[in-house]
CSV table of N, CA and C in Angstrom, one decimal:
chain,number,residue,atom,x,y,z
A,1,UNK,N,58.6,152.3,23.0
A,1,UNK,CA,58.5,151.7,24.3
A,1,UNK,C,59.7,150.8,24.6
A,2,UNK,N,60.4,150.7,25.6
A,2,UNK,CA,60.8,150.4,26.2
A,2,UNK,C,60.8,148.3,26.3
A,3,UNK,N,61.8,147.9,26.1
A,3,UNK,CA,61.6,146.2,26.5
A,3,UNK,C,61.6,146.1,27.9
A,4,UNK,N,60.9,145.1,28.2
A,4,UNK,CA,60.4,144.8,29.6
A,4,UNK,C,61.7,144.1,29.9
A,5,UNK,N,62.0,144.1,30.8
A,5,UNK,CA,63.3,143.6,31.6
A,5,UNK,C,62.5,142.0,32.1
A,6,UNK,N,62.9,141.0,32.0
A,6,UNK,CA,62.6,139.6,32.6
A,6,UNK,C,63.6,138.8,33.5
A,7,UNK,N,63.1,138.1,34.2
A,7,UNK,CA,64.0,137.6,35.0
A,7,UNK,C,63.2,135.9,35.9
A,8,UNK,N,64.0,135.4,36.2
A,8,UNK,CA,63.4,133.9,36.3
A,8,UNK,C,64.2,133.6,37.4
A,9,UNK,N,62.9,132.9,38.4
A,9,UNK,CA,63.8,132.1,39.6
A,9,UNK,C,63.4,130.8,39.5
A,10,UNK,N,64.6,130.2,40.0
A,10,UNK,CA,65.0,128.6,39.7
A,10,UNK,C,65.3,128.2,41.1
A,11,UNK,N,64.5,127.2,41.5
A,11,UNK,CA,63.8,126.4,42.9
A,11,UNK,C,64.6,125.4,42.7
A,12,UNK,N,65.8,125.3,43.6
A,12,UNK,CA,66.5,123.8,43.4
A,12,UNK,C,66.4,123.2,45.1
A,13,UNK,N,65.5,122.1,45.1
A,13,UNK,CA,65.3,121.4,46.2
A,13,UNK,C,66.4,121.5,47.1
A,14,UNK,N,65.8,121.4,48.5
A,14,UNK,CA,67.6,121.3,49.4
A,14,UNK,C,68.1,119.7,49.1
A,15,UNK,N,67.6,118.6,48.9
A,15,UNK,CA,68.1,117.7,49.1
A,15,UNK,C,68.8,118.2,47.4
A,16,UNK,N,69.3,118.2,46.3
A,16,UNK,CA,70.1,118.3,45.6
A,16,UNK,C,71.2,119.3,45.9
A,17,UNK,N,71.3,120.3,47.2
A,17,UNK,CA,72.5,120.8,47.3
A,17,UNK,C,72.9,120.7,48.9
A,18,UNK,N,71.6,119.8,49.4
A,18,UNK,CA,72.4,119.8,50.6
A,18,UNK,C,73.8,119.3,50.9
A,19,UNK,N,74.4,118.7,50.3
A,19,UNK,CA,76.0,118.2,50.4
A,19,UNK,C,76.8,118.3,49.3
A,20,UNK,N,76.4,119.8,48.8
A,20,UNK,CA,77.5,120.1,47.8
A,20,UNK,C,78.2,121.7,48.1
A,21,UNK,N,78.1,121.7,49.5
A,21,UNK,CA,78.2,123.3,49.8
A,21,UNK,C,78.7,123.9,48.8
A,22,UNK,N,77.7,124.3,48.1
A,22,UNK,CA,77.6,125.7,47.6
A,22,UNK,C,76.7,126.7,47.9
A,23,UNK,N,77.5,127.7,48.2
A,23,UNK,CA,76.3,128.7,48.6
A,23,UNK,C,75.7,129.3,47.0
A,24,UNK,N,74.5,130.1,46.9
A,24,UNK,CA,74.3,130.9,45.9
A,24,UNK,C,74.9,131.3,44.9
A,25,UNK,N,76.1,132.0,45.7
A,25,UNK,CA,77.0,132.8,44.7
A,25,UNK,C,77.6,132.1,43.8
A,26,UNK,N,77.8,130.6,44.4
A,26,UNK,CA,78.7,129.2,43.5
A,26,UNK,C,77.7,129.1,42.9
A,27,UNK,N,76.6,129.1,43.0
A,27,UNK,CA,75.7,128.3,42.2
A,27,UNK,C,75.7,129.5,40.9
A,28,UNK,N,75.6,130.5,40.8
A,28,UNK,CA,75.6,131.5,39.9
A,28,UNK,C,76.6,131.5,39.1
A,29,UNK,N,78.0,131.5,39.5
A,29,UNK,CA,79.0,131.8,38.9
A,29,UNK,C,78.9,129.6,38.0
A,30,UNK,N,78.8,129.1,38.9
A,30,UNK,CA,78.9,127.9,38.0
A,30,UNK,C,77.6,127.6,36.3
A,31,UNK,N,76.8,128.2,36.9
A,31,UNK,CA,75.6,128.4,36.0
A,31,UNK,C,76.2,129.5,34.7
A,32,UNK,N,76.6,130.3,35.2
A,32,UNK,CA,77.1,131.7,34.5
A,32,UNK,C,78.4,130.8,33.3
A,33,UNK,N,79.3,130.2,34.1
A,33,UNK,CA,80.4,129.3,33.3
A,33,UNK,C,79.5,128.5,32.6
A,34,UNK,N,78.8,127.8,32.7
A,34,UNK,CA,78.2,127.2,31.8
A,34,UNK,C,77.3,127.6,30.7
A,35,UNK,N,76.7,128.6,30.8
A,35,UNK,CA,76.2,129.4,29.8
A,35,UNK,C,77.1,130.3,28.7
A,36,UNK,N,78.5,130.6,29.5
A,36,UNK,CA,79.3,131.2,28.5
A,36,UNK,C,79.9,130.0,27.4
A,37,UNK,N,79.9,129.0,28.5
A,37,UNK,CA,81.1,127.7,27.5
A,37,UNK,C,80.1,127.1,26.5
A,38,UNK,N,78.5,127.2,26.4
A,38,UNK,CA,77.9,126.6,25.2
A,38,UNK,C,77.5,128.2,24.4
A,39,UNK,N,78.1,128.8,24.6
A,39,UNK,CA,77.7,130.3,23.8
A,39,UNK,C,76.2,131.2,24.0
A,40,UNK,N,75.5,130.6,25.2
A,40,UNK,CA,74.4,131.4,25.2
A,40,UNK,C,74.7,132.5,25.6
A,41,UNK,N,75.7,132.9,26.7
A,41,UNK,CA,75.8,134.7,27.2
A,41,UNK,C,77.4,135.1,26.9
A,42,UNK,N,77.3,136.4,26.7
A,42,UNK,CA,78.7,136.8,26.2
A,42,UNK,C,79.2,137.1,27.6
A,43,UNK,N,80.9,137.2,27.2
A,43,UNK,CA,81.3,136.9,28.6
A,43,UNK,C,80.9,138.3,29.2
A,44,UNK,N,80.7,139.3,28.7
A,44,UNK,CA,79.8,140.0,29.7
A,44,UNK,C,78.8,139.8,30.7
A,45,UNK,N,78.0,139.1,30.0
A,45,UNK,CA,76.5,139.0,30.5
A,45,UNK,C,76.8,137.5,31.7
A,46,UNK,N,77.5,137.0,31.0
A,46,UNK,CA,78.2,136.0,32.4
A,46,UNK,C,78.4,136.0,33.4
A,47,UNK,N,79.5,137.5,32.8
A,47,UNK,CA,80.3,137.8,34.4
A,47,UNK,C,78.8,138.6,35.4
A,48,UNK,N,78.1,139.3,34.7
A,48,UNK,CA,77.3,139.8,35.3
A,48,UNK,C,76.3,138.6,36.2
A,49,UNK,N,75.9,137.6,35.9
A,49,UNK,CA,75.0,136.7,35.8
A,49,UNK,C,76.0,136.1,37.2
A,50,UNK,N,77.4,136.0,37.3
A,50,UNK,CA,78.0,135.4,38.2
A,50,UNK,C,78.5,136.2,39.4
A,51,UNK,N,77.8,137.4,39.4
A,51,UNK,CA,78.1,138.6,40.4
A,51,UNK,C,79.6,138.7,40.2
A,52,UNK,N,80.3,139.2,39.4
A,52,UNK,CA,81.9,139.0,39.5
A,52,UNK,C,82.6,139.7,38.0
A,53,UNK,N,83.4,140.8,38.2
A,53,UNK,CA,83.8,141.9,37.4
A,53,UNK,C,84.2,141.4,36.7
A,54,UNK,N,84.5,141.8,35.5
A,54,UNK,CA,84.5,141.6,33.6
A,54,UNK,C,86.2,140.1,33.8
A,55,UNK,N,87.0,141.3,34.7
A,55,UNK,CA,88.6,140.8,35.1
A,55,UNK,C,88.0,139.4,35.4
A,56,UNK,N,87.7,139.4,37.0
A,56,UNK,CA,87.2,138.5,37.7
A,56,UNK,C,87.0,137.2,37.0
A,57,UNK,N,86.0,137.8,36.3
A,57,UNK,CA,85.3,136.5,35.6
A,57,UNK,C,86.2,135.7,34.5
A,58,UNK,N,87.1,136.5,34.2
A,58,UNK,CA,88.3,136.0,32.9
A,58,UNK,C,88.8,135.2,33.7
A,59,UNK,N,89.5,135.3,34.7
A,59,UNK,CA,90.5,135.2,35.8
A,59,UNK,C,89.8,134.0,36.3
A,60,UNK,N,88.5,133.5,36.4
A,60,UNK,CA,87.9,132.6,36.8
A,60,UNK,C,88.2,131.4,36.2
A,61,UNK,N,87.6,132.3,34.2
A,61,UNK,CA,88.0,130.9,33.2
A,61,UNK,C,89.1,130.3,33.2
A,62,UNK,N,90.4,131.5,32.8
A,62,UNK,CA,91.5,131.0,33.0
A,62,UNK,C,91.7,129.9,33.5
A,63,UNK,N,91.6,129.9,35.0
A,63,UNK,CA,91.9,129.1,36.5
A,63,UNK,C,91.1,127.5,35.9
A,64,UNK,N,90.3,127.6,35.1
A,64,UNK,CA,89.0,126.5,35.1
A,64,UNK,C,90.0,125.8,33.4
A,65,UNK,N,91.0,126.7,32.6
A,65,UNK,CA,91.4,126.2,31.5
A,65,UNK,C,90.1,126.2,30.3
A,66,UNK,N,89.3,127.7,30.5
A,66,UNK,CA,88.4,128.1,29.4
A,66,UNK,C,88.8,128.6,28.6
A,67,UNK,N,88.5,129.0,27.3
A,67,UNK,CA,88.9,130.0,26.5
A,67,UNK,C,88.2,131.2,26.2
A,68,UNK,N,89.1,132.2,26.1
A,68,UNK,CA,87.8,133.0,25.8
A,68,UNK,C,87.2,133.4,24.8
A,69,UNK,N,85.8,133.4,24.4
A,69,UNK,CA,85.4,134.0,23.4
A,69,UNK,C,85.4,135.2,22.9
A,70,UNK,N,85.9,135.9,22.0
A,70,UNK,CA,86.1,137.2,21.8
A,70,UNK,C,85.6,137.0,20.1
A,71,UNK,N,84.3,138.0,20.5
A,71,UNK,CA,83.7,138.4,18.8
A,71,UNK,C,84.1,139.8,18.6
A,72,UNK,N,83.0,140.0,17.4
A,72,UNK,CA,83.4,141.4,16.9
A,72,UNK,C,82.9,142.0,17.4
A,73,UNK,N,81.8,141.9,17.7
A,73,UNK,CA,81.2,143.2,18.8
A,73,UNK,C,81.8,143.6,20.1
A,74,UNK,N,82.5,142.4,20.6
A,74,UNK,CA,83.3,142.5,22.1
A,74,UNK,C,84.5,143.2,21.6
A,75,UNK,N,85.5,143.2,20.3
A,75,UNK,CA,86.1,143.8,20.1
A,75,UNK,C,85.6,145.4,19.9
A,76,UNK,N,84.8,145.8,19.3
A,76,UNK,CA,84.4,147.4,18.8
A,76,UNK,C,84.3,147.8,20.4
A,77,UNK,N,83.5,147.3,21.3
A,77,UNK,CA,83.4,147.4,22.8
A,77,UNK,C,84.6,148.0,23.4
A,78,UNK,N,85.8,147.1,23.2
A,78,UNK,CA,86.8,146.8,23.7
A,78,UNK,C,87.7,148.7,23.3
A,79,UNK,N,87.5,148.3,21.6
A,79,UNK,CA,88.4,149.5,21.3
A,79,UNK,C,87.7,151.1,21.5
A,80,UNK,N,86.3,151.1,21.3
A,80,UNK,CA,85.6,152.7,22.2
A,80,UNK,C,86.0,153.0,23.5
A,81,UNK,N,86.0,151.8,24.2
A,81,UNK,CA,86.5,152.3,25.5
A,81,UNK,C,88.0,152.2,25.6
A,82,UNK,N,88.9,151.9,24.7
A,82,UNK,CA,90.1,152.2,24.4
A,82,UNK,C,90.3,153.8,24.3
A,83,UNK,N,89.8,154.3,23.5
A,83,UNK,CA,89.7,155.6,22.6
A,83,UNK,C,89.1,156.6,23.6
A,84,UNK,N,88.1,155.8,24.5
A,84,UNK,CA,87.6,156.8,25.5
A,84,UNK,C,89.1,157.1,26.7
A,85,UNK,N,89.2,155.8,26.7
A,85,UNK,CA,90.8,156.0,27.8
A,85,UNK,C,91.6,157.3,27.6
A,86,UNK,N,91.6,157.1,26.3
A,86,UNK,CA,93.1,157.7,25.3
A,86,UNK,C,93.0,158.9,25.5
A,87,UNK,N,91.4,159.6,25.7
A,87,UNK,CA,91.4,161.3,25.6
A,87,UNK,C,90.8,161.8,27.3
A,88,UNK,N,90.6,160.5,28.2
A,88,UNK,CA,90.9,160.8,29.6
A,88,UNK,C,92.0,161.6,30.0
């Protein structure tokens, strides 16, 4: 069987963002940076979490003077879809 997919909404009062315009999307992508910078999501699951493409989201850190994390599994990742390129 199959894992259940989960998912969680988070109620933040208007008076804590009424004068920080941010829409949504900032609030995600800032949530998303903060989850990659203490190591809970890989920068995949980040960029996903921050609506904003694998590049994007690099290109984000960069700009912010993040580093990025790069394990071994992001490498094996990295090099199949290498290999897949190669025989495109």
């Amino acid at each position: 069987e199959r894992a259940r997919r989960k998912s969680m909404v988070l109620e933040i009062a208007d008076q804590y963002i009424q004068n920080t315009f941010l829409a949504e999307v900032n609030l995600k992508l800032e949530f998303a940076i903060y989850l990659y910078e203490k190591d809970i999501l890989t920068l995949e699951q980040a960029s996903k979490l921050a609506e904003k493409s694998y590049l994007d989201f690099q290109k984000e850190l960069g700009d912010r003077s993040i580093s990025i994390h790069y394990d071994e599994e992001e490498l094996e990742k990295d090099l199949e879809t290498l290999k897949f390129l190669d025989q495109a």
